[in-house]
Amino acid sequence: MADTNFIDYVKILCRSGKGGAGSRHYHRAKYVPKGGPDGGDGGRGGHIILRGNSHMWTLLPLKYRRHIFAENGQSGSENRSSGKDGEDVIIDVPCGTVVFDAETGDYLCEVTDDGEEVKLLRGGRGGLGNWHFKSPTNRTPRYAQPGEPAIEKAVVLELKLLADVGLVGFPNAGKSTLLSALSAARPKIADYPFTTMEPQLGIVEYRDRQSFVMADIPGIIEGASEGKGLGLRFLRHIERNAVLLFMVPADADDIAEQYKILLDELIRFNPQLEDKQRILAVSKSDMLDDELKEELAKTLPEGVPSVFISAVTGEGLTELKDMLWGAITDESNRIATPSITHRPLDRRHRVQEEDEFIFEQEAMPVDEEELDLEDEDWDEDWDYGVDTLDSEGN
């Protein structure tokens, strides 16, 4: 994976901006005796915001941008002048990006739509100036609020491809050949296992100028959910697919048994995949005559629509597209995005070279003026959680 531009897993360090300190200034003018406090408020620290971008298909830009820091808010000044807010940092990510906490592996948020903005880390609020605290009994307050501290967090970004149909099968089951026959995609095709080293997407044209997206992932072997082969790293790409197309070659020893092994691996990875609609395609059927097809049809799993296809001769491809389109457009097969359960990252689901990446954290500058400020003026119920931006950008 080091020589490819397709990056679907990256670990980065993010830090929002800290809020600026409020000012303790007092108004002084030649003809204004006892001017009183006029210290301004500190500016808000910058947010870290994720934004979906439909023109991106990989997390490659973030692989070379490991540290993302937002700007700090500036301190308030005299004449009730507020400090400047820190500039927000917007990170463009492909649609279908899921964010996890790098320390605990817990799911944080996801970005699925183009232009969708999710506030990953909130910037610290600016402190109030001393003019907020004046009263008839305290006319010269000598204190102001400090700015809220920044939030620093290491996160893992995973890309889960958005496709209508996901191809599932053992190595050399004919998945890449089928994708090249149905779409303009040109995946690598060879007569040895694991020729597909990264997911491939293809747009399949259908009747009346309609189309759907098909995704091909590297072959799955028995034990893939435990970390064997390449399937574990790419199984997450079929979590968003509306339909799963299982492909088993006609020369397999037991088609039903291979189908069961593939289904078990998916369920072990994410039990929610069992609820997705499935279609079984027996590939390389050009080697069979009508009599053998009838015999094999009796041994196929019950309750799963099946079809005999050949990507070389084109046999059964039209029937397959009709079945796929019917499953995609079936209203009962529509699963709302919020209902997708993202399993937490554990040791088996993580990329070792990313976890071993060492962050050289920069020391955060300390404002000596803030060391003397009172901390008890802050509200204790401030929420640091991930939030979605509203229409006003708050």
XYZ file of C-alpha atoms in Angstrom:
394
model
C 0.000 0.000 0.000
C 2.990 2.337 0.251
C 3.224 2.765 -3.536
C -0.426 3.644 -4.135
C -2.306 6.922 -3.888
C -5.356 5.242 -2.369
C -5.131 5.943 1.368
C -8.184 4.964 3.414
C -6.704 5.065 6.938
C -4.718 7.875 8.518
C -3.913 9.080 12.041
C -3.544 12.803 12.697
C -3.148 15.149 15.675
C -5.635 18.024 15.923
C -5.722 20.978 18.296
C -8.310 23.712 18.441
C -7.377 27.285 19.350
C -7.496 28.515 22.927
C -9.633 31.486 23.853
C -8.071 34.885 24.388
C -7.899 36.359 27.880
C -10.158 39.201 28.945
C -8.516 42.555 29.644
C -8.156 44.186 33.090
C -7.712 47.673 31.669
C -9.003 50.871 33.292
C -10.057 53.920 31.326
C -7.751 56.871 31.794
C -8.280 60.263 30.203
C -7.228 63.788 31.121
C -10.724 65.102 31.737
C -12.423 61.858 32.792
C -11.735 61.227 36.472
C -12.483 57.768 37.779
C -13.031 56.357 34.341
C -13.581 52.856 35.644
C -12.918 49.455 34.102
C -13.163 49.107 30.307
C -11.306 45.877 29.570
C -12.594 44.044 26.495
C -13.367 40.370 25.978
C -10.960 37.839 24.536
C -11.532 36.311 21.131
C -12.757 32.760 20.525
C -10.233 30.117 19.540
C -10.458 28.521 16.118
C -12.503 25.353 15.523
C -11.353 22.195 13.762
C -14.024 21.438 11.157
C -14.400 18.480 8.799
C -16.054 19.154 5.425
C -17.213 16.562 2.916
C -15.800 16.915 -0.583
C -17.258 14.772 -3.363
C -14.226 15.498 -5.573
C -11.898 13.656 -3.189
C -11.594 9.868 -3.190
C -8.648 9.302 -0.866
C -7.159 10.536 2.423
C -3.769 11.014 0.785
C -3.512 14.796 1.537
C -3.781 14.108 5.275
C -1.002 11.540 5.153
C 1.425 14.420 4.656
C -0.369 16.817 7.010
C -0.130 15.089 10.361
C -0.471 18.106 12.666
C -3.463 20.408 12.291
C -3.618 23.341 14.724
C -6.210 26.104 14.762
C -5.345 29.722 15.587
C -5.673 31.013 19.151
C -8.004 33.875 20.009
C -6.409 37.210 20.820
C -6.707 38.933 24.183
C -9.101 41.823 24.774
C -7.884 45.397 25.030
C -8.944 48.835 26.228
C -12.183 50.653 25.426
C -14.057 47.365 25.604
C -12.370 46.202 22.422
C -12.773 42.479 21.894
C -9.879 40.365 20.737
C -9.855 38.804 17.289
C -11.327 35.316 16.960
C -8.936 32.578 15.945
C -9.237 31.391 12.373
C -11.036 28.071 11.930
C -9.302 25.189 10.154
C -11.462 23.337 7.634
C -10.277 19.852 6.658
C -11.672 18.547 3.377
C -12.294 14.789 3.472
C -13.949 12.354 1.044
C -17.615 11.581 1.561
C -17.886 8.478 3.700
C -15.113 9.383 6.165
C -15.535 8.098 9.725
C -13.580 9.531 12.684
C -12.456 7.550 15.743
C -10.602 8.508 18.906
C -7.045 7.257 18.452
C -6.595 6.536 22.171
C -9.811 4.670 22.985
C -10.982 3.634 19.514
C -14.454 5.085 20.155
C -16.545 6.352 17.257
C -16.763 10.170 17.142
C -18.495 11.300 13.953
C -18.811 10.761 10.209
C -19.110 12.871 7.053
C -21.311 11.408 4.319
C -22.629 14.323 2.202
C -20.877 16.788 -0.069
C -20.498 20.134 1.713
C -21.505 18.728 5.099
C -19.539 20.331 7.932
C -18.924 18.667 11.284
C -17.239 20.500 14.141
C -14.630 18.021 15.340
C -13.014 20.169 18.077
C -14.467 23.344 19.531
C -12.269 26.359 20.009
C -11.989 27.762 23.528
C -14.266 30.635 24.450
C -12.709 34.016 25.038
C -12.586 35.402 28.577
C -14.766 38.292 29.739
C -13.142 41.658 30.398
C -13.236 43.308 33.807
C -16.005 45.723 32.812
C -18.459 42.793 33.008
C -17.806 42.445 36.735
C -18.277 46.031 37.903
C -21.109 46.652 40.340
C -22.165 49.295 42.868
C -20.214 47.437 45.515
C -17.240 46.563 43.333
C -16.467 49.531 41.103
C -12.872 48.606 40.309
C -12.701 44.862 39.647
C -9.076 43.886 39.284
C -9.710 40.561 37.610
C -10.949 39.193 34.283
C -11.635 35.763 32.900
C -8.887 33.769 31.212
C -9.539 32.173 27.859
C -10.685 28.559 27.740
C -7.881 26.122 26.976
C -7.481 24.417 23.628
C -8.591 20.833 23.011
C -5.971 18.459 21.668
C -6.859 15.029 20.359
C -5.303 12.371 18.159
C -7.909 10.916 15.803
C -8.059 8.134 13.245
C -9.848 8.789 9.956
C -11.240 5.822 8.053
C -12.679 6.039 4.562
C -15.649 3.797 3.803
C -16.500 3.907 0.126
C -20.031 4.879 -0.853
C -21.299 2.367 -3.414
C -24.628 0.717 -4.264
C -23.271 -2.790 -4.851
C -20.354 -4.457 -3.100
C -18.576 -7.468 -4.613
C -17.717 -10.162 -2.075
C -15.760 -13.296 -2.908
C -12.632 -15.357 -2.502
C -9.496 -14.467 -4.484
C -9.759 -15.277 -8.204
C -13.558 -15.482 -8.075
C -13.869 -13.189 -11.107
C -14.832 -9.962 -9.313
C -12.409 -7.731 -11.205
C -13.357 -9.326 -14.508
C -17.034 -8.679 -13.826
C -16.360 -5.053 -12.893
C -14.405 -4.499 -16.101
C -17.199 -6.099 -18.155
C -20.012 -4.039 -16.621
C -18.253 -0.670 -16.311
C -15.414 1.388 -17.727
C -13.176 0.515 -14.766
C -9.934 -1.266 -15.616
C -8.811 -3.155 -12.512
C -5.783 -5.418 -12.606
C -6.666 -8.954 -13.763
C -4.288 -11.907 -13.463
C -4.326 -15.650 -12.793
C -2.900 -15.457 -9.269
C -4.575 -14.587 -5.928
C -4.859 -11.048 -4.534
C -4.355 -9.213 -7.807
C -6.693 -6.553 -6.412
C -4.719 -4.745 -3.723
C -7.057 -1.767 -3.246
C -10.801 -1.152 -3.720
C -11.997 -0.329 -7.209
C -15.132 1.610 -8.151
C -17.061 1.361 -11.404
C -20.254 3.002 -12.707
C -22.576 0.448 -14.286
C -24.941 1.799 -16.931
C -28.546 0.594 -16.856
C -31.665 1.161 -18.904
C -33.066 4.641 -19.591
C -29.698 6.303 -18.876
C -29.714 5.160 -15.278
C -26.667 3.863 -13.448
C -25.373 2.538 -10.144
C -21.958 2.270 -8.489
C -20.249 -1.077 -7.962
C -17.288 -1.572 -5.598
C -14.715 -4.356 -5.812
C -12.641 -5.067 -2.698
C -9.666 -7.443 -2.349
C -10.524 -11.106 -1.989
C -11.692 -12.438 1.367
C -10.339 -15.674 2.807
C -11.472 -17.715 5.788
C -10.354 -15.926 8.954
C -10.343 -12.451 7.365
C -12.331 -11.043 10.309
C -9.453 -12.139 12.569
C -6.779 -10.431 10.495
C -5.841 -13.009 7.864
C -5.231 -11.982 4.272
C -6.151 -8.535 2.969
C -9.877 -8.652 3.559
C -9.823 -7.248 7.083
C -8.433 -3.901 5.992
C -11.077 -3.458 3.295
C -14.167 -5.094 4.790
C -15.294 -1.696 6.070
C -15.845 -0.527 2.491
C -18.921 -2.745 2.103
C -20.616 -1.522 5.277
C -22.362 1.238 3.317
C -23.376 -0.851 0.290
C -27.094 -1.308 -0.315
C -26.633 -4.763 -1.886
C -23.925 -7.403 -1.451
C -23.128 -9.470 -4.528
C -21.488 -12.749 -3.515
C -19.410 -14.328 -6.272
C -18.440 -17.993 -6.225
C -16.789 -19.628 -9.262
C -18.545 -22.547 -10.927
C -15.502 -24.788 -10.439
C -15.659 -24.483 -6.631
C -15.845 -27.720 -4.660
C -18.932 -26.620 -2.717
C -20.639 -23.363 -3.724
C -22.987 -23.341 -0.731
C -20.107 -23.885 1.704
C -18.016 -21.069 0.212
C -21.013 -18.748 0.372
C -21.505 -19.641 4.039
C -17.829 -18.949 4.836
C -17.989 -15.527 3.193
C -21.200 -14.620 5.009
C -19.791 -15.737 8.374
C -16.713 -13.539 7.926
C -18.886 -10.498 7.225
C -21.100 -11.132 10.249
C -18.079 -11.539 12.521
C -16.701 -8.228 11.291
C -20.015 -6.377 11.712
C -23.233 -8.234 12.635
C -25.284 -5.519 10.933
C -24.098 -6.770 7.531
C -26.416 -9.753 7.927
C -29.407 -7.457 7.363
C -28.232 -6.320 3.930
C -29.838 -7.802 0.841
C -27.683 -10.449 -0.843
C -27.452 -11.902 -4.353
C -25.360 -14.928 -5.331
C -23.653 -14.991 -8.738
C -22.008 -18.196 -9.957
C -19.159 -16.909 -12.106
C -17.235 -18.666 -14.891
C -20.415 -20.492 -15.869
C -19.286 -20.648 -19.506
C -17.545 -23.895 -18.474
C -20.926 -25.506 -17.667
C -23.592 -26.954 -19.914
C -27.311 -26.767 -19.236
C -27.381 -30.130 -17.482
C -24.634 -29.195 -15.028
C -26.328 -25.868 -14.316
C -29.515 -27.648 -13.373
C -27.610 -29.932 -11.022
C -25.737 -27.050 -9.408
C -28.920 -24.992 -9.015
C -30.247 -27.676 -6.645
C -27.241 -27.227 -4.324
C -27.336 -23.417 -4.103
C -28.333 -21.761 -0.770
C -32.060 -21.329 -0.308
C -33.608 -17.911 0.134
C -30.862 -16.111 -1.804
C -31.499 -14.979 -5.413
C -28.897 -16.570 -7.676
C -27.796 -16.301 -11.277
C -25.212 -18.010 -13.507
C -22.932 -15.490 -15.215
C -19.867 -15.326 -17.398
C -18.030 -12.040 -17.725
C -16.107 -13.382 -20.736
C -19.095 -14.414 -22.882
C -21.610 -11.991 -21.369
C -23.928 -14.769 -20.248
C -26.385 -13.705 -17.548
C -25.041 -10.170 -17.231
C -28.309 -8.518 -18.289
C -30.263 -10.661 -15.845
C -27.733 -9.809 -13.118
C -28.112 -6.067 -13.691
C -31.899 -6.409 -13.521
C -31.615 -8.211 -10.185
C -29.187 -5.654 -8.795
C -31.285 -2.694 -9.906
C -34.407 -4.226 -8.382
C -32.607 -4.717 -5.066
C -31.118 -1.198 -5.080
C -34.450 0.511 -5.758
C -36.389 -1.651 -3.294
C -37.756 0.672 -0.602
C -37.576 -2.062 2.036
C -33.823 -2.234 1.402
C -33.225 1.424 2.198
C -31.155 1.832 5.356
C -30.827 5.317 6.787
C -27.257 6.476 7.334
C -27.693 7.173 11.093
C -28.708 3.538 11.603
C -25.283 2.292 10.514
C -23.400 1.061 13.552
C -19.670 1.702 13.318
C -17.768 -0.828 15.413
C -15.041 0.688 17.625
C -11.474 0.300 16.458
C -9.697 -2.580 18.145
C -6.233 -4.021 17.735
C -7.223 -6.226 14.797
C -8.880 -3.403 12.853
C -6.039 -0.912 13.122
C -3.113 -0.258 10.801
C 0.105 -0.939 12.652
C 2.305 1.538 10.827
C -0.178 4.331 11.572
C -0.467 3.494 15.269
C 3.308 3.471 15.655
C 3.567 6.955 14.154
C 5.142 9.300 16.736
C 3.665 12.768 17.077
C 6.261 15.410 17.924
C 3.940 17.705 19.825
C 4.893 21.336 20.034
C 4.849 22.973 23.448
C 1.812 25.228 23.780
C 2.782 28.830 24.539
C 1.794 30.135 27.963
C 0.615 33.678 28.493
C 2.150 34.871 31.770
C -0.644 37.395 32.176
C -3.185 34.585 32.401
C -1.414 32.867 35.287
C -2.735 35.469 37.754
C -6.324 35.312 36.523
C -9.177 33.686 38.370
C -10.283 30.314 36.949
C -13.413 29.931 39.045
C -15.354 32.371 36.853
C -15.828 29.756 34.139
C -19.006 27.736 33.737
C -18.508 24.082 34.615
C -21.108 22.742 32.167
C -19.241 23.629 28.977
C -19.534 20.823 26.396
C -16.426 19.887 24.433
C -18.186 17.269 22.286
C -18.307 16.943 18.516
C -21.100 19.009 17.008
C -22.577 19.786 13.612
C -22.509 23.380 12.417
C -25.825 25.150 12.125
C -26.867 27.521 9.338
C -25.125 30.441 11.058
C -21.846 28.581 11.450
C -22.114 28.243 15.255
